[in-house]
Protein backbone atom coordinates (compact mmCIF):
# COMPACT_ATOMS: atom_id res chain seq x y z
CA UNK A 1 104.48 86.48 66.06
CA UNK A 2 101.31 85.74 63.90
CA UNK A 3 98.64 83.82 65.07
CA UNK A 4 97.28 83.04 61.68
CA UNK A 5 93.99 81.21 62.64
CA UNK A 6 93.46 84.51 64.28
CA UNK A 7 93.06 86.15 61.93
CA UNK A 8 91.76 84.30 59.35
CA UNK A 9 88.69 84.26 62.12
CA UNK A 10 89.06 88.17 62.49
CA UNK A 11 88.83 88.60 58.63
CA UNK A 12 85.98 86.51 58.20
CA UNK A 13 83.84 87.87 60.60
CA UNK A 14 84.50 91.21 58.95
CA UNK A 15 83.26 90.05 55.63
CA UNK A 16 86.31 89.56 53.87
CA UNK A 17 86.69 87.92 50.60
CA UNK A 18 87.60 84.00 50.97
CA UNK A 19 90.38 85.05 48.53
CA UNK A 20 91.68 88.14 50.35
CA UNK A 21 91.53 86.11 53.56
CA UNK A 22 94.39 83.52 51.18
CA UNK A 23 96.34 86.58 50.10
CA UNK A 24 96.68 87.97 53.52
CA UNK A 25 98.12 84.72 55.23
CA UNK A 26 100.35 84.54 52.60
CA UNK A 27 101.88 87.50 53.09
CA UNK A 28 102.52 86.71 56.89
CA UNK A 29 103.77 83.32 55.82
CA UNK A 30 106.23 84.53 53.38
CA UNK A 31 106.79 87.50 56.39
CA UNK A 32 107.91 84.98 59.40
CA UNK A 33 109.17 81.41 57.40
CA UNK A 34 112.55 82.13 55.90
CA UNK A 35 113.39 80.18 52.80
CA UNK A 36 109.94 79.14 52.16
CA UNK A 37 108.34 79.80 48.61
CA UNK A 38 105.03 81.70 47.35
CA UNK A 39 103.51 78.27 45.98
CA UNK A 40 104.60 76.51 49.36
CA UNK A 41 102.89 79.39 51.16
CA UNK A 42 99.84 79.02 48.80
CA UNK A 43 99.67 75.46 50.31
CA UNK A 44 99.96 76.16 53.76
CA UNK A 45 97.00 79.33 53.68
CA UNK A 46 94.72 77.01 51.44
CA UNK A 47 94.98 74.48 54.68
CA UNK A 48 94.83 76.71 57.19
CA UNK A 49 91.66 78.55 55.72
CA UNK A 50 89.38 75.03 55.18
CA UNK A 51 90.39 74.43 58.31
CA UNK A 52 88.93 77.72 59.71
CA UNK A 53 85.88 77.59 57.80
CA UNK A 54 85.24 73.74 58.83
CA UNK A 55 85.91 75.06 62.62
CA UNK A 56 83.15 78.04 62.23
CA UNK A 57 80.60 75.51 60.53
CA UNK A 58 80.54 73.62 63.59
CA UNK A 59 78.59 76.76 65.36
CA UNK A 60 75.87 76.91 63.05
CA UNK A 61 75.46 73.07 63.68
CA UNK A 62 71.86 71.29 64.55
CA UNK A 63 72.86 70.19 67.43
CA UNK A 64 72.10 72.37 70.27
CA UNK A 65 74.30 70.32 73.11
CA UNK A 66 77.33 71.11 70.36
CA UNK A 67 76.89 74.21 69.86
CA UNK A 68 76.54 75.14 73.44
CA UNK A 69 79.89 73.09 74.32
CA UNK A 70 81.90 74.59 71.29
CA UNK A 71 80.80 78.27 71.77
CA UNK A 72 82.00 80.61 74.88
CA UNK A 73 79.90 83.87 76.49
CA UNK A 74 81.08 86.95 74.83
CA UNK A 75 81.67 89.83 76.72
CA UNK A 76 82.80 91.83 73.96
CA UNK A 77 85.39 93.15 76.34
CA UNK A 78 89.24 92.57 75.67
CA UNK A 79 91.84 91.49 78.11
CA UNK A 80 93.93 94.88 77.22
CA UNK A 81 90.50 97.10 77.44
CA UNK A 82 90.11 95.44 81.10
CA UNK A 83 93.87 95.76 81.99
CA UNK A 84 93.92 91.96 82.85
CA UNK A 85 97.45 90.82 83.43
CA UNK A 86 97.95 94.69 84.59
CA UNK A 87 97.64 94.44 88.24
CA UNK A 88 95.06 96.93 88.48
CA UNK A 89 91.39 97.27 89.37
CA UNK A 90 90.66 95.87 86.41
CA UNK A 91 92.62 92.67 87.04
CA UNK A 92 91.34 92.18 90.53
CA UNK A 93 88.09 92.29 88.98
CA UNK A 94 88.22 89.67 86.78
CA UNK A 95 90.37 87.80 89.13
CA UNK A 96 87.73 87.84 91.61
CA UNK A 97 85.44 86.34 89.22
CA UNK A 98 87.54 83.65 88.02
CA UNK A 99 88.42 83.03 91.28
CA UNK A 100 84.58 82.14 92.61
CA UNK A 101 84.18 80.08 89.38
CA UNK A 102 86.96 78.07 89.99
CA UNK A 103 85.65 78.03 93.63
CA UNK A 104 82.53 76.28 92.53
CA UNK A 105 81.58 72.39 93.64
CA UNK A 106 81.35 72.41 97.28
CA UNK A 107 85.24 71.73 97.73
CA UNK A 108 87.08 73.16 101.04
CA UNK A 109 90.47 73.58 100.29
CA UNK A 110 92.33 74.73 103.23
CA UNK A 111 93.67 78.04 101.36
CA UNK A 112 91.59 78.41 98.07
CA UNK A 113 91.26 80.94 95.15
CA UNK A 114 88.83 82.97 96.91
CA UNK A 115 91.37 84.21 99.16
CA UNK A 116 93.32 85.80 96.33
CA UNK A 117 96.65 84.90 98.52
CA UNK A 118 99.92 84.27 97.56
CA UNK A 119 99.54 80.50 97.27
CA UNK A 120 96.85 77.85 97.38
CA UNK A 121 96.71 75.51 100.54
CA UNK A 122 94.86 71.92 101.00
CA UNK A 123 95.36 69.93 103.43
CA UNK A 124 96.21 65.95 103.02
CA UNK A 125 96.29 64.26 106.34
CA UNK A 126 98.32 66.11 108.87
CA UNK A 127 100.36 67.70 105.65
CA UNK A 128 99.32 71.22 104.47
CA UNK A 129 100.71 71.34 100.84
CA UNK A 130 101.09 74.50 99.23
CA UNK A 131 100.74 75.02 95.42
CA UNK A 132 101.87 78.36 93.63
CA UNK A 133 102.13 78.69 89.49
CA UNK A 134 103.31 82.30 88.01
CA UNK A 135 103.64 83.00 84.19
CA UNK A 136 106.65 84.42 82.68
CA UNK A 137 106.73 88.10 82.38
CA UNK A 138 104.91 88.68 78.76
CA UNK A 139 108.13 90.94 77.52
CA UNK A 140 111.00 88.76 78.62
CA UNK A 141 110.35 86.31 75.65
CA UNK A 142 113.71 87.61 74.08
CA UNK A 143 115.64 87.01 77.11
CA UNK A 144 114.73 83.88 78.32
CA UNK A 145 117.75 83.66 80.81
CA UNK A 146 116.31 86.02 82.66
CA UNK A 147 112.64 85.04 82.25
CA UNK A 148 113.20 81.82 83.69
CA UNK A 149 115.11 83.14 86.53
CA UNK A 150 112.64 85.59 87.18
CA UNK A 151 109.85 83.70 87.58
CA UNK A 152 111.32 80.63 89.43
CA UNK A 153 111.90 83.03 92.32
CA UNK A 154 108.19 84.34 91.80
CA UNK A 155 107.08 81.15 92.61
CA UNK A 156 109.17 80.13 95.46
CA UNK A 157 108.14 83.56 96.74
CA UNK A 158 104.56 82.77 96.93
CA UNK A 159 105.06 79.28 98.69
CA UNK A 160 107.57 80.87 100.99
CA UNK A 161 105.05 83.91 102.33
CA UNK A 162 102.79 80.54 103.36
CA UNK A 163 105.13 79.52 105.27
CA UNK A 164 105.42 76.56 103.51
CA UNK A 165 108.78 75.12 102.53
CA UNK A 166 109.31 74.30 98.80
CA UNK A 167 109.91 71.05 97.96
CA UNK A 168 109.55 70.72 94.00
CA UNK A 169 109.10 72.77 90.89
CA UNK A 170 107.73 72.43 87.53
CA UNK A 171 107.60 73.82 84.50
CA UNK A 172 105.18 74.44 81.55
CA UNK A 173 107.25 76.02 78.12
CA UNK A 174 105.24 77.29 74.68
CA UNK A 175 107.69 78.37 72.03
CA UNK A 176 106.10 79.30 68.82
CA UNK A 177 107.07 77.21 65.55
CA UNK A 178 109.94 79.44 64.89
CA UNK A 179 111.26 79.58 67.86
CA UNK A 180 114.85 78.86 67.76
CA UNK A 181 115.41 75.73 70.26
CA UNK A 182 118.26 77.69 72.55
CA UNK A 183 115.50 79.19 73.72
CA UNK A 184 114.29 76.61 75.73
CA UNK A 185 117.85 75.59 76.83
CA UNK A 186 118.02 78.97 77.95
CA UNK A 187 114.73 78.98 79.60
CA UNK A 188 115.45 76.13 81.99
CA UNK A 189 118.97 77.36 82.75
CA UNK A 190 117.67 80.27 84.22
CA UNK A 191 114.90 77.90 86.58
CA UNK A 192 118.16 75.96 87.26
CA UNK A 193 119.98 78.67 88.69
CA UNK A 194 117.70 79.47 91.19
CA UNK A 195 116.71 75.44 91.76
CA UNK A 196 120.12 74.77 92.39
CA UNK A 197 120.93 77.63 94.70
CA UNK A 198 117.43 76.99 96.63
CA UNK A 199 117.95 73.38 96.47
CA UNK A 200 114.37 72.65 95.16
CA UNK A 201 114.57 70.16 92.30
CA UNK A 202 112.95 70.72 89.02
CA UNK A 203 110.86 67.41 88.62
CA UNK A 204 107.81 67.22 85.69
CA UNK A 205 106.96 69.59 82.79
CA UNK A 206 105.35 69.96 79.44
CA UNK A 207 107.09 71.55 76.73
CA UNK A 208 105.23 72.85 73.14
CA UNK A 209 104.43 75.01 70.54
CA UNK A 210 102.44 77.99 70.99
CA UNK A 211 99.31 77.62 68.78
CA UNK A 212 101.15 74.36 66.54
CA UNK A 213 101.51 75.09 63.51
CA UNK A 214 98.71 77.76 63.38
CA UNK A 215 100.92 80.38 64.90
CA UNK A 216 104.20 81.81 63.25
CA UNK A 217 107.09 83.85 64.61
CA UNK A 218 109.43 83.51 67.69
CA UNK A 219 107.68 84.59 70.83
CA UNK A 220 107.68 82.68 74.10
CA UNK A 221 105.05 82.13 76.94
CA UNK A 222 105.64 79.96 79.99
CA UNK A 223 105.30 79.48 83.48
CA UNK A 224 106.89 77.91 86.66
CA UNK A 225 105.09 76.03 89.40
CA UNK A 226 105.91 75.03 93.40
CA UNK A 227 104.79 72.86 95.66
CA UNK A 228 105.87 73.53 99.47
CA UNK A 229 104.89 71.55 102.61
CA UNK A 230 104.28 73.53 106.08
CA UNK A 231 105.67 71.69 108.97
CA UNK A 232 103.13 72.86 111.43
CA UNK A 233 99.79 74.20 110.86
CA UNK A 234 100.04 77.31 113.09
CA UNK A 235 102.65 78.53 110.50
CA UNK A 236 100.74 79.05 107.84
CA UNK A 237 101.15 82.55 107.95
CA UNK A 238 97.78 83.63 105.05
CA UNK A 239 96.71 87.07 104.98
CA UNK A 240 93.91 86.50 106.64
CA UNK A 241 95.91 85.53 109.90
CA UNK A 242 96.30 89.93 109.96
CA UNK A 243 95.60 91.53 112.91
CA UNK A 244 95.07 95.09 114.23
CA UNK A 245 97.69 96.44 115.97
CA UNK A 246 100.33 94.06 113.86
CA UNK A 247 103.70 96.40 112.90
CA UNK A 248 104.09 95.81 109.07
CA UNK A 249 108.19 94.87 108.23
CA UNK A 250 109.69 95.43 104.69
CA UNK A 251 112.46 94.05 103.46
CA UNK A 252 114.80 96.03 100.80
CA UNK A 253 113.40 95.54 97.28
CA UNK A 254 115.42 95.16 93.59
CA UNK A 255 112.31 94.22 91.87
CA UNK A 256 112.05 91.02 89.82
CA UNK A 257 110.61 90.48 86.12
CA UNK A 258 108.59 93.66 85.93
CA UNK A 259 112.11 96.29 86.52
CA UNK A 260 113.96 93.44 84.83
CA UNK A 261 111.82 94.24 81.73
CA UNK A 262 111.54 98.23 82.75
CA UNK A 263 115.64 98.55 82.65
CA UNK A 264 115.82 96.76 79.33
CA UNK A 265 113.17 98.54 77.59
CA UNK A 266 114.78 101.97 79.21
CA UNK A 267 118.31 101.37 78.27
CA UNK A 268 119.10 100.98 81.92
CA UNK A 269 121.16 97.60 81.45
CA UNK A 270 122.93 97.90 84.59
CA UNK A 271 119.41 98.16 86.53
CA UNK A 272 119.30 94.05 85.64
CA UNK A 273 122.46 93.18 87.64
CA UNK A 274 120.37 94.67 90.99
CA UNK A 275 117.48 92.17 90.32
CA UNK A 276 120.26 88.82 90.29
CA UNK A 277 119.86 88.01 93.96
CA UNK A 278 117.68 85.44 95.91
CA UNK A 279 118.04 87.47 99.07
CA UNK A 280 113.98 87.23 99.60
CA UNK A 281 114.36 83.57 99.50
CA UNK A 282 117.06 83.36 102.04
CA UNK A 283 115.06 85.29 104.28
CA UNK A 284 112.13 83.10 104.13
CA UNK A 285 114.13 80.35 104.14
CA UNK A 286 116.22 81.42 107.32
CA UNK A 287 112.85 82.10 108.86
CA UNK A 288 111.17 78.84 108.53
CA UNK A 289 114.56 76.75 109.52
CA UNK A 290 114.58 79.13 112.71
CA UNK A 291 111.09 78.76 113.62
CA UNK A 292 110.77 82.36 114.26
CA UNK A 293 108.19 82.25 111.03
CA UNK A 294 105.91 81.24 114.45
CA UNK A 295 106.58 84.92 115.51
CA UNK A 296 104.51 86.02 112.09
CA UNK A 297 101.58 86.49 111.82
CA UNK A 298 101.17 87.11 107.65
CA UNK A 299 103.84 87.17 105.18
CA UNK A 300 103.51 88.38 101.61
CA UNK A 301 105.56 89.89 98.20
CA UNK A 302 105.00 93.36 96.91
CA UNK A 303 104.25 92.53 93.80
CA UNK A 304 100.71 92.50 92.15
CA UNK A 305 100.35 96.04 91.41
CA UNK A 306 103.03 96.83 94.09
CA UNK A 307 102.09 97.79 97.39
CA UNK A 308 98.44 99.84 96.01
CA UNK A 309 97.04 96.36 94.57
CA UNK A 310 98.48 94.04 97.59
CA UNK A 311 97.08 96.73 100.39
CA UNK A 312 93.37 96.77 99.44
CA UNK A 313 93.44 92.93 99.06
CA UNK A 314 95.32 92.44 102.18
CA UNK A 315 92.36 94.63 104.15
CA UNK A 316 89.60 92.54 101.94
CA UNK A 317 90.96 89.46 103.08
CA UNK A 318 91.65 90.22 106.57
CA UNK A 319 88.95 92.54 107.39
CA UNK A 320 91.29 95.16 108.49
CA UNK A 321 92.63 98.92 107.65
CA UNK A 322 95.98 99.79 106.97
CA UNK A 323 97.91 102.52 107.52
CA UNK A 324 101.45 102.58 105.59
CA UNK A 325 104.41 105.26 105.07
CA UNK A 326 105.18 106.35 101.14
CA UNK A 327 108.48 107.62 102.31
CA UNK A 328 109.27 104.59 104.66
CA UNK A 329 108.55 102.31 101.58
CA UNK A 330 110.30 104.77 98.91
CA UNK A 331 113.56 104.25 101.55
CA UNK A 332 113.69 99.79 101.18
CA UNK A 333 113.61 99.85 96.99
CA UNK A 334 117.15 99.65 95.73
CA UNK A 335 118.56 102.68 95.28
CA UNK A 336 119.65 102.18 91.83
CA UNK A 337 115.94 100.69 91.21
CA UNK A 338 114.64 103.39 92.80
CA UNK A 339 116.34 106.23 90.70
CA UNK A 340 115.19 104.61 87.68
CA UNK A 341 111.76 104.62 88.64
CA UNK A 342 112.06 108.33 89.20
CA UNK A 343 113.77 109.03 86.33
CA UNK A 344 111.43 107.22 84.19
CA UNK A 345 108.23 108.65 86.22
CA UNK A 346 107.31 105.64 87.25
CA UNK A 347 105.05 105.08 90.70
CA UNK A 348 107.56 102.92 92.90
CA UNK A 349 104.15 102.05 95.14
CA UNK A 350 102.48 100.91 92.08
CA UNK A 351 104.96 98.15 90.93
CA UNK A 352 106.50 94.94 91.86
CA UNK A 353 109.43 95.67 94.25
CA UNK A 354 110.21 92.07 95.17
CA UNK A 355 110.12 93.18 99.13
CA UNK A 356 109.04 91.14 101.55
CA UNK A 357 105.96 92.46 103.80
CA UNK A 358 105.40 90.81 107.23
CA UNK A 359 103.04 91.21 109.23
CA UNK A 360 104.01 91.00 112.67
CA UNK A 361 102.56 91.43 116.19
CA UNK A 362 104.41 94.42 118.31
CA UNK A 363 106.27 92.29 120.70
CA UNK A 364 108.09 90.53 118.09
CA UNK A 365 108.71 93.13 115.57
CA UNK A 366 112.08 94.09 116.86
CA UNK A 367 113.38 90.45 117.52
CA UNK A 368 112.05 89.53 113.76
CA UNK A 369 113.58 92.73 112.18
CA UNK A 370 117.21 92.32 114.33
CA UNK A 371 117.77 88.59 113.45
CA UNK A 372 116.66 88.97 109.11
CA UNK A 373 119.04 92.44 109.40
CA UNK A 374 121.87 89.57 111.02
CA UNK A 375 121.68 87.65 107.06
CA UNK A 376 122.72 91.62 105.31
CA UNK A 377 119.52 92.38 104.81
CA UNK A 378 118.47 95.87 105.01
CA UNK A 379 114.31 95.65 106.61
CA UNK A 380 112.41 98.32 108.64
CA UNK A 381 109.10 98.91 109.51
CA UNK A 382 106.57 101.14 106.95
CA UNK A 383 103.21 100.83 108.71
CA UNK A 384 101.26 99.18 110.77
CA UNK A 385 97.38 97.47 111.27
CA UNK A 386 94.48 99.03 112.22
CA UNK A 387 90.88 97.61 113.22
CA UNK A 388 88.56 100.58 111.12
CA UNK A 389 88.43 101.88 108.71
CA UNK A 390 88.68 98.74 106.83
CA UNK A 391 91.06 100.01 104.09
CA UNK A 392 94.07 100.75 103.08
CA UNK A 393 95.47 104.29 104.13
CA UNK A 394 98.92 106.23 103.35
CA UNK A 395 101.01 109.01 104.42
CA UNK A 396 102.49 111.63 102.10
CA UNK A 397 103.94 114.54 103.07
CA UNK A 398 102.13 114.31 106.67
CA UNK A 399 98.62 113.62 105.17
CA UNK A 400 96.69 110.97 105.79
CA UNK A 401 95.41 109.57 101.74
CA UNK A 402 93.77 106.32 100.85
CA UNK A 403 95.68 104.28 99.05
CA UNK A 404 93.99 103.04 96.10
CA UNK A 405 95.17 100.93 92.72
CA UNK A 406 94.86 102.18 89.40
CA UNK A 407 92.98 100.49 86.70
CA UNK A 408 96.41 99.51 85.71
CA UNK A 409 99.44 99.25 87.56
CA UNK A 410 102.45 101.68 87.32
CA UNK A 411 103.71 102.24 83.44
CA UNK A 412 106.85 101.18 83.52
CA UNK A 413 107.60 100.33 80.22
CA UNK A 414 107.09 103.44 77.43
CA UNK A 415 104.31 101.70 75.48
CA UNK A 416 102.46 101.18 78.95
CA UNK A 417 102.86 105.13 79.10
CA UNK A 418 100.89 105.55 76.03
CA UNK A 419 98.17 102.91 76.94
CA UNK A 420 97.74 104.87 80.35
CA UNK A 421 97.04 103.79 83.98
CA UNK A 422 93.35 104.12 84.07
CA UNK A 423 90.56 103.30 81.78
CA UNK A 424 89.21 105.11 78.98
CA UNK A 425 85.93 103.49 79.12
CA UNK A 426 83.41 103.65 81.54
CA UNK A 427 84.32 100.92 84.75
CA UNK A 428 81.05 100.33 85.89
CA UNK A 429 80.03 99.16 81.84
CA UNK A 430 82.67 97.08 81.61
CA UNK A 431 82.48 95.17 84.97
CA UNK A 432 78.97 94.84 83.80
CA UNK A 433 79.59 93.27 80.87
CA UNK A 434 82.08 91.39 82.01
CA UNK A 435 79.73 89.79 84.90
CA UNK A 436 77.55 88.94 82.22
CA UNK A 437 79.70 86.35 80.41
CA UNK A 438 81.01 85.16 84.29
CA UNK A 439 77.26 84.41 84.90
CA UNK A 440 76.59 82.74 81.29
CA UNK A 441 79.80 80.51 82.17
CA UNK A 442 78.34 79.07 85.73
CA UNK A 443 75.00 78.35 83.82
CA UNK A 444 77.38 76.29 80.87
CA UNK A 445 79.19 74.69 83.81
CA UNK A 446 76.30 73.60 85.56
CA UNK A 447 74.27 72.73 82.43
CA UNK A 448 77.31 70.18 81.07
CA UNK A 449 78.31 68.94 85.23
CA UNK A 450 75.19 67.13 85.20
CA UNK A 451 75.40 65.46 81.32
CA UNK A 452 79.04 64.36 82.50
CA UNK A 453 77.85 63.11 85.63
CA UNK A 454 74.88 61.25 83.76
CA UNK A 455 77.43 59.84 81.97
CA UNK A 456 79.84 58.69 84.60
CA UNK A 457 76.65 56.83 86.16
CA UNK A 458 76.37 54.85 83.30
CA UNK A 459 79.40 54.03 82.82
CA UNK A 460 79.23 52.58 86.56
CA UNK A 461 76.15 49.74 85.96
């Protein structure tokens, strides 16, 4: 894929000749558009670059208000420098940060952002509706099958760990403009697979081109929503319903997207087979129909960075300390999942193992654990909650470690390898500059709330 207003910008703001800006996008023309010719290309890059140039001139505009609403804060700090989208520190960070932004206006959802749970949660009369949205995995974009399948069930996952039981899905598909159109087909099979086995319809989404026509190639970027309704509010079963003394239950893991993608880029094809199975959504299903979700106290997916990244937010959240097992978790990832993780050195605490975590109060461990074991599935327990220290703790070997993220989560693809796990830049610099453009974005947001709510008052005399 080429995203040729991209780099038109990129070339411009390093100087380059108007003319070898032209020559450049018409070599990535002529690259991804089959059958088109040099003078048709000429056409296309002459567009493309007035249009550029118009879109910079608008910065250097008189007006002030203008150029405050076109322009954004730099932080001069990239989303693969950060490791957002990794499931690492760095993700959380920003995360965090996005999540007190979107957090701002006095609203009081019943679940919101700042929680950094599974699922959103407002409440609308005596409903509690639960909203979840998941993007595809970034590498499946060739296999679309697979992508939607994938991250259907990562959806449903998040409004099932709520407690809440899904009701609708929908769907939001970017294809770029040469994108052949049996990839969408493909795409929504997958959702359907898991919509019609889950019996949760697939009822609104938005279908379009990554970029339009400024953006070349094949590659694919989507998502998959919920919605879910909890039938009683003392089911809601958030992380922050965690309490000390709570034995933590974990349900046998194939993984989802992330090994999906780590078999296929490892030539372990038969690796994908494992991940076919909606066994976690059976589970969460059977518990909600039996009521014994009342019995649970927190449920949640090891997924964000595996069981490292969900830990530390789980004992942020709930203002608790955990204590958890390496080997006890090693023992519920597929065993076929699991040797290709060790085969292909790849931390099986710091990826997404598609394993159910519940958090469950002593007396009703056993009954919980005996009655999900009754549906074939293999769970046991692989820790349990403490009251201090207020953080996330694991045994290895005997020893008692903390169990911390990495910048990153687990490589588990071989470019990911060669990126690395932690940062090569200083952490404290770049949360710093990254809290700088956070900070310039509340003062744009409050500066343009009150010229839209000016406005919306006149409208009203």
């Amino acid at each position: 894929m080429s995203d040729l207003e991209g780099l038109a910008n990129t070339l411009l703001d390093k100087n380059f000749p108007e003319s070898e800006v032209k020559l450049r996008l018409i070599d990535e023309i002529l690259t991804f558009k089959k059958g088109k010719s040099k003078k048709e290309a000429e056409k296309i890059a002459d567009a493309i670059l007035r249009e550029v140039l118009r879109s910079r001139s608008a910065k250097q505009s008189r007006n002030k208000i203008l150029r405050k609403l076109i322009d954004y804060p730099r932080s001069n700090v990239s989303m693969g420098v950060m490791g957002v989208g990794s499931r690492g520190e760095g993700d959380i960070f920003v995360h965090k940060l996005i999540a007190k932004l979107a957090s701002f206006g006095g609203l009081s959802p019943f679940l919101g952002p700042l929680s950094l749970d599974d699922a959103g949660m407002v409440s609308f009369g005596d409903l509690i509706i639960a909203v979840a949205v998941d993007g595809t995995h970034s590498r499946l974009s060739n296999f679309p099958f697979l992508a939607g399948f994938h991250v259907t069930r990562a959806c449903l996952r998040d409004v099932y760990v709520k407690g809440a039981k899904p009701v609708a899905l929908f769907d939001d598909l970017h294809l770029a403009d040469d994108g052949d159109i049996g990839k969408l087909f493909d795409f929504v099979a997958g959702i359907n697979v898991v919509s019609s086995l889950m019996k949760v319809p697939l009822v609104a989404g938005s279908t379009l081109r990554v970029g339009g026509d400024m953006v070349i190639g094949e590659r694919m970027v989507s998502c998959v929503g919920a919605v879910g309704i909890v039938k009683a509010k003392n089911n809601v079963t958030a992380k922050r319903n965690i309490k000390p003394g709570d034995i933590i239950l974990m349900s046998e893991g194939a993984g989802g997207g992330t090994i999906t993608t780590s078999a296929i880029y490892s030539g372990n094809f038969d690796v994908i087979l494992e991940t076919l199975n909606l066994r976690f959504l059976e589970v969460c299903d059977f518990l909600l129909e039996s009521n014994l979700v009342s019995k649970i106290h927190s449920m949640t997916d090891v997924t964000n960075g595996g069981i490292r990244g969900d830990a530390n937010t789980i004992c942020r959240e709930a203002g608790v300390g955990l204590v958890v097992d390496g080997e006890a978790v090693e023992k519920m990832v597929n065993k076929k999942v699991l040797e290709m993780l060790k085969h292909q050195s790849i931390d099986p605490l710091g990826v997404s193992l598609d394993s159910l975590l519940m958090f469950v109060p002593k007396d009703f461990s056993e009954e919980v654990r005996s009655q999900i074991r009754k549906l074939g599935v293999r769970v046991e327990p692989v820790g349990y909650v403490v009251d201090k220290p207020k953080k996330a703790k694991i045994i290895v070997n005997g020893k008692l470690l903390d169990l911390k993220p990495k910048f990153r989560e687990s490589a588990y693809t071989e470019v990911k390898k060669v990126v690395g796990e932690e940062s090569s830049t200083n952490k404290a610099e770049l949360e710093k500059m990254v809290k700088k453009a956070f900070y310039s974005s509340i003062k744009k947001r409050n500066f343009f709330l009150k010229i839209v709510r000016r406005s919306m008052l006149r409208g009203k005399r």
